[in-house]
Amino acid sequence: MKRIIFRTAALSLGLLVWAITAPAFALTGAESAAVEKAENYLNAIKTMQARFLQVNPDGSTLEGDLYIARPGKMRLVYDPPTPMLMVADGAFLIYVDTEMNDASHINLSDTPAGLLLKDNLSFSDSDVRLGGVKLGAGMVEITTSMANDTAAGTLTLVFSDAPFELRQWRVVDAQNKEVAVTIFEARRGVKLDSALFRYDARRSGERD
């Protein structure tokens, strides 16, 4: 049962099929400024290492280590005893059941992770659609949704306002089930081994 919950959470987090296009509403001046800040912040990230806390739809929580190397690469390593690993290798997002040594692949560009890891990200690109921008209480929230089926799910990026930093992302799927990932102890500009972003079935259970 736990493996089903873990897998469902992973699929909601990373494998929600994604296709986003131009905004369907006009932004205020303050909202436009916040979106520009978010673009500049994300595009300035070349590498990042952090801890994360994931809250699943059933209220259960998981923790682990996050590694990002933009563009295109990410690794989420879940703390034991969770038998789960996610790797973005620049082309695919790979969900790995480390206990069963089983992996599922999906094109990175078809996932919310593909937006986070996109080179030269712009929310005004033809392949990006804004669903909403929320300002207030020292936070900025930017929500995106699928172009042809907004009921299929949303991705919300949450930034602190001062300093302006990514704090959380939330994915809501077609069944209105939400997975929230909060990051903390983040370090940017760190040196990361390129092997972190390659999936090797023989080493899938390793943390580094």
CSV table of C-alpha atoms in Angstrom, one decimal:
chain,number,residue,atom,x,y,z
A,1,MET,CA,0.0,0.0,0.0
A,2,LYS,CA,2.8,2.4,0.9
A,3,ARG,CA,4.5,1.8,-2.5
A,4,ILE,CA,1.3,2.7,-4.3
A,5,ILE,CA,1.1,6.0,-2.3
A,6,PHE,CA,4.8,6.7,-3.0
A,7,ARG,CA,4.4,6.0,-6.7
A,8,THR,CA,1.2,8.1,-7.0
A,9,ALA,CA,2.9,11.0,-5.2
A,10,ALA,CA,5.9,10.8,-7.5
A,11,LEU,CA,3.7,10.6,-10.6
A,12,SER,CA,1.7,13.6,-9.4
A,13,LEU,CA,4.9,15.5,-8.6
A,14,GLY,CA,6.9,14.8,-11.7
A,15,LEU,CA,5.1,13.0,-14.4
A,16,LEU,CA,2.0,15.1,-14.8
A,17,VAL,CA,1.8,15.5,-18.6
A,18,TRP,CA,2.4,19.2,-19.3
A,19,ALA,CA,1.8,21.4,-22.3
A,20,ILE,CA,1.5,25.1,-21.5
A,21,THR,CA,0.9,28.2,-23.7
A,22,ALA,CA,0.6,32.0,-23.6
A,23,PRO,CA,-1.3,33.7,-20.7
A,24,ALA,CA,-5.1,34.1,-20.9
A,25,PHE,CA,-5.3,37.3,-18.8
A,26,ALA,CA,-3.6,40.7,-18.5
A,27,LEU,CA,-1.0,41.2,-15.7
A,28,THR,CA,-0.9,44.3,-13.5
A,29,GLY,CA,2.4,46.2,-13.3
A,30,ALA,CA,3.2,44.6,-9.9
A,31,GLU,CA,2.4,41.1,-11.2
A,32,SER,CA,4.5,41.6,-14.3
A,33,ALA,CA,7.4,42.7,-12.1
A,34,ALA,CA,7.0,39.6,-9.9
A,35,VAL,CA,7.0,37.4,-13.0
A,36,GLU,CA,10.1,39.0,-14.3
A,37,LYS,CA,11.8,38.5,-10.9
A,38,ALA,CA,10.9,34.8,-11.0
A,39,GLU,CA,12.3,34.4,-14.5
A,40,ASN,CA,15.5,36.2,-13.5
A,41,TYR,CA,15.8,34.1,-10.3
A,42,LEU,CA,15.3,30.7,-12.0
A,43,ASN,CA,17.5,31.5,-15.0
A,44,ALA,CA,20.3,32.6,-12.6
A,45,ILE,CA,20.3,29.1,-11.0
A,46,LYS,CA,23.0,27.0,-12.6
A,47,THR,CA,23.3,24.5,-9.7
A,48,MET,CA,21.5,24.1,-6.4
A,49,GLN,CA,21.5,21.6,-3.6
A,50,ALA,CA,18.8,21.6,-0.9
A,51,ARG,CA,16.8,19.5,1.4
A,52,PHE,CA,13.1,19.0,0.7
A,53,LEU,CA,9.9,18.1,2.5
A,54,GLN,CA,7.1,16.6,0.4
A,55,VAL,CA,3.5,16.5,1.5
A,56,ASN,CA,1.4,13.9,-0.3
A,57,PRO,CA,-2.3,14.0,-1.0
A,58,ASP,CA,-3.0,11.7,2.0
A,59,GLY,CA,-1.1,14.0,4.4
A,60,SER,CA,1.9,11.8,4.7
A,61,THR,CA,5.3,13.5,4.4
A,62,LEU,CA,8.6,12.5,2.9
A,63,GLU,CA,12.0,14.1,3.1
A,64,GLY,CA,15.1,13.9,1.0
A,65,ASP,CA,17.9,15.7,-0.9
A,66,LEU,CA,17.4,17.8,-4.1
A,67,TYR,CA,20.0,18.5,-6.7
A,68,ILE,CA,19.5,20.8,-9.7
A,69,ALA,CA,21.8,21.5,-12.6
A,70,ARG,CA,20.1,23.8,-15.1
A,71,PRO,CA,19.3,23.4,-17.8
A,72,GLY,CA,17.5,20.0,-17.8
A,73,LYS,CA,18.9,18.1,-14.8
A,74,MET,CA,17.6,17.3,-11.4
A,75,ARG,CA,17.8,14.5,-8.8
A,76,LEU,CA,15.5,13.9,-5.9
A,77,VAL,CA,16.8,11.3,-3.4
A,78,TYR,CA,14.2,10.2,-0.8
A,79,ASP,CA,15.4,9.4,2.7
A,80,PRO,CA,15.2,5.8,3.8
A,81,PRO,CA,13.0,3.8,4.1
A,82,THR,CA,11.3,5.4,1.1
A,83,PRO,CA,12.3,3.2,-2.0
A,84,MET,CA,12.0,6.1,-4.5
A,85,LEU,CA,14.3,8.2,-6.7
A,86,MET,CA,13.7,10.7,-9.4
A,87,VAL,CA,16.3,11.7,-12.0
A,88,ALA,CA,16.0,14.3,-14.8
A,89,ASP,CA,18.9,13.6,-17.2
A,90,GLY,CA,18.2,16.4,-19.7
A,91,ALA,CA,16.0,14.3,-21.9
A,92,PHE,CA,13.8,12.2,-19.6
A,93,LEU,CA,12.4,12.3,-16.1
A,94,ILE,CA,13.0,8.9,-14.6
A,95,TYR,CA,11.0,7.5,-11.7
A,96,VAL,CA,12.9,4.7,-10.0
A,97,ASP,CA,11.6,2.2,-7.5
A,98,THR,CA,14.9,1.4,-5.9
A,99,GLU,CA,13.7,-1.6,-4.0
A,100,MET,CA,12.3,-3.3,-7.2
A,101,ASN,CA,15.0,-1.8,-9.4
A,102,ASP,CA,12.3,-0.7,-11.8
A,103,ALA,CA,12.3,2.6,-13.8
A,104,SER,CA,9.7,4.6,-15.7
A,105,HIS,CA,10.7,7.2,-18.3
A,106,ILE,CA,8.8,10.2,-19.7
A,107,ASN,CA,9.9,13.1,-21.8
A,108,LEU,CA,11.1,15.8,-19.5
A,109,SER,CA,9.4,18.5,-21.7
A,110,ASP,CA,6.1,16.9,-20.9
A,111,THR,CA,6.4,17.4,-17.1
A,112,PRO,CA,6.3,20.3,-14.6
A,113,ALA,CA,9.9,19.6,-13.9
A,114,GLY,CA,10.7,20.5,-17.5
A,115,LEU,CA,9.4,24.0,-16.9
A,116,LEU,CA,11.6,24.4,-13.7
A,117,LEU,CA,14.6,23.2,-15.6
A,118,LYS,CA,14.1,24.9,-18.9
A,119,ASP,CA,17.0,26.9,-20.4
A,120,ASN,CA,16.2,30.6,-20.6
A,121,LEU,CA,12.8,30.2,-19.0
A,122,SER,CA,10.2,32.9,-19.9
A,123,PHE,CA,6.6,32.9,-18.8
A,124,SER,CA,5.8,34.8,-22.0
A,125,ASP,CA,7.1,32.1,-24.3
A,126,SER,CA,4.7,30.5,-26.7
A,127,ASP,CA,5.0,27.2,-24.9
A,128,VAL,CA,4.2,28.7,-21.5
A,129,ARG,CA,0.8,29.6,-20.1
A,130,LEU,CA,0.2,31.5,-16.9
A,131,GLY,CA,-2.8,30.5,-14.9
A,132,GLY,CA,-2.5,33.2,-12.2
A,133,VAL,CA,-0.1,35.4,-10.2
A,134,LYS,CA,-0.8,36.0,-6.5
A,135,LEU,CA,1.0,38.6,-4.5
A,136,GLY,CA,0.8,39.1,-0.7
A,137,ALA,CA,2.2,38.4,2.7
A,138,GLY,CA,5.8,38.4,1.6
A,139,MET,CA,5.1,35.7,-1.0
A,140,VAL,CA,4.7,35.4,-4.7
A,141,GLU,CA,2.8,32.5,-6.3
A,142,ILE,CA,2.9,31.8,-10.0
A,143,THR,CA,0.5,29.2,-11.3
A,144,THR,CA,0.6,27.4,-14.7
A,145,SER,CA,-1.8,25.0,-16.3
A,146,MET,CA,-2.1,22.8,-19.3
A,147,ALA,CA,-3.0,24.6,-22.5
A,148,ASN,CA,-5.7,22.4,-23.9
A,149,ASP,CA,-7.1,21.0,-20.6
A,150,THR,CA,-6.9,23.3,-17.6
A,151,ALA,CA,-8.8,20.7,-15.6
A,152,ALA,CA,-5.9,18.2,-16.0
A,153,GLY,CA,-3.7,19.9,-13.3
A,154,THR,CA,-1.7,22.9,-12.3
A,155,LEU,CA,1.9,23.7,-11.2
A,156,THR,CA,2.3,26.6,-8.7
A,157,LEU,CA,5.7,28.0,-7.9
A,158,VAL,CA,6.0,29.8,-4.6
A,159,PHE,CA,8.7,32.4,-3.9
A,160,SER,CA,9.6,34.4,-0.8
A,161,ASP,CA,9.6,38.2,-1.6
A,162,ALA,CA,12.5,39.3,0.5
A,163,PRO,CA,14.9,37.8,-0.3
A,164,PHE,CA,13.3,36.6,-3.6
A,165,GLU,CA,13.8,32.8,-3.5
A,166,LEU,CA,12.0,29.7,-4.6
A,167,ARG,CA,10.5,28.1,-1.5
A,168,GLN,CA,8.0,25.6,-2.8
A,169,TRP,CA,6.2,24.1,-5.7
A,170,ARG,CA,2.8,22.5,-5.7
A,171,VAL,CA,1.3,20.1,-8.3
A,172,VAL,CA,-2.5,19.6,-8.3
A,173,ASP,CA,-3.6,16.7,-10.6
A,174,ALA,CA,-6.8,16.1,-12.5
A,175,GLN,CA,-8.4,14.5,-9.4
A,176,ASN,CA,-7.6,17.7,-7.4
A,177,LYS,CA,-5.0,15.9,-5.4
A,178,GLU,CA,-2.1,18.1,-4.3
A,179,VAL,CA,1.6,17.3,-3.8
A,180,ALA,CA,3.6,20.1,-2.2
A,181,VAL,CA,7.4,20.2,-2.1
A,182,THR,CA,9.1,22.7,0.2
A,183,ILE,CA,12.8,23.3,-0.1
A,184,PHE,CA,15.1,24.5,2.6
A,185,GLU,CA,18.8,24.7,3.4
A,186,ALA,CA,19.3,25.6,-0.3
A,187,ARG,CA,22.8,26.3,-1.6
A,188,ARG,CA,23.3,27.8,-5.1
A,189,GLY,CA,26.3,27.6,-7.2
A,190,VAL,CA,27.6,24.4,-5.7
A,191,LYS,CA,29.8,21.9,-7.6
A,192,LEU,CA,27.8,18.8,-8.4
A,193,ASP,CA,29.0,15.5,-9.9
A,194,SER,CA,27.5,15.0,-13.3
A,195,ALA,CA,27.0,11.3,-12.3
A,196,LEU,CA,24.1,12.5,-10.1
A,197,PHE,CA,22.0,13.1,-13.2
A,198,ARG,CA,22.6,9.8,-14.9
A,199,TYR,CA,20.4,6.8,-14.1
A,200,ASP,CA,22.3,3.6,-13.7
A,201,ALA,CA,20.2,0.6,-12.6
A,202,ARG,CA,23.3,-0.9,-10.9
A,203,ARG,CA,23.6,2.2,-8.7
A,204,SER,CA,20.0,3.3,-8.4
A,205,GLY,CA,19.9,2.9,-4.6
A,206,GLU,CA,22.9,5.1,-4.0
A,207,ARG,CA,22.3,8.6,-2.5
A,208,ASP,CA,25.3,10.3,-4.1
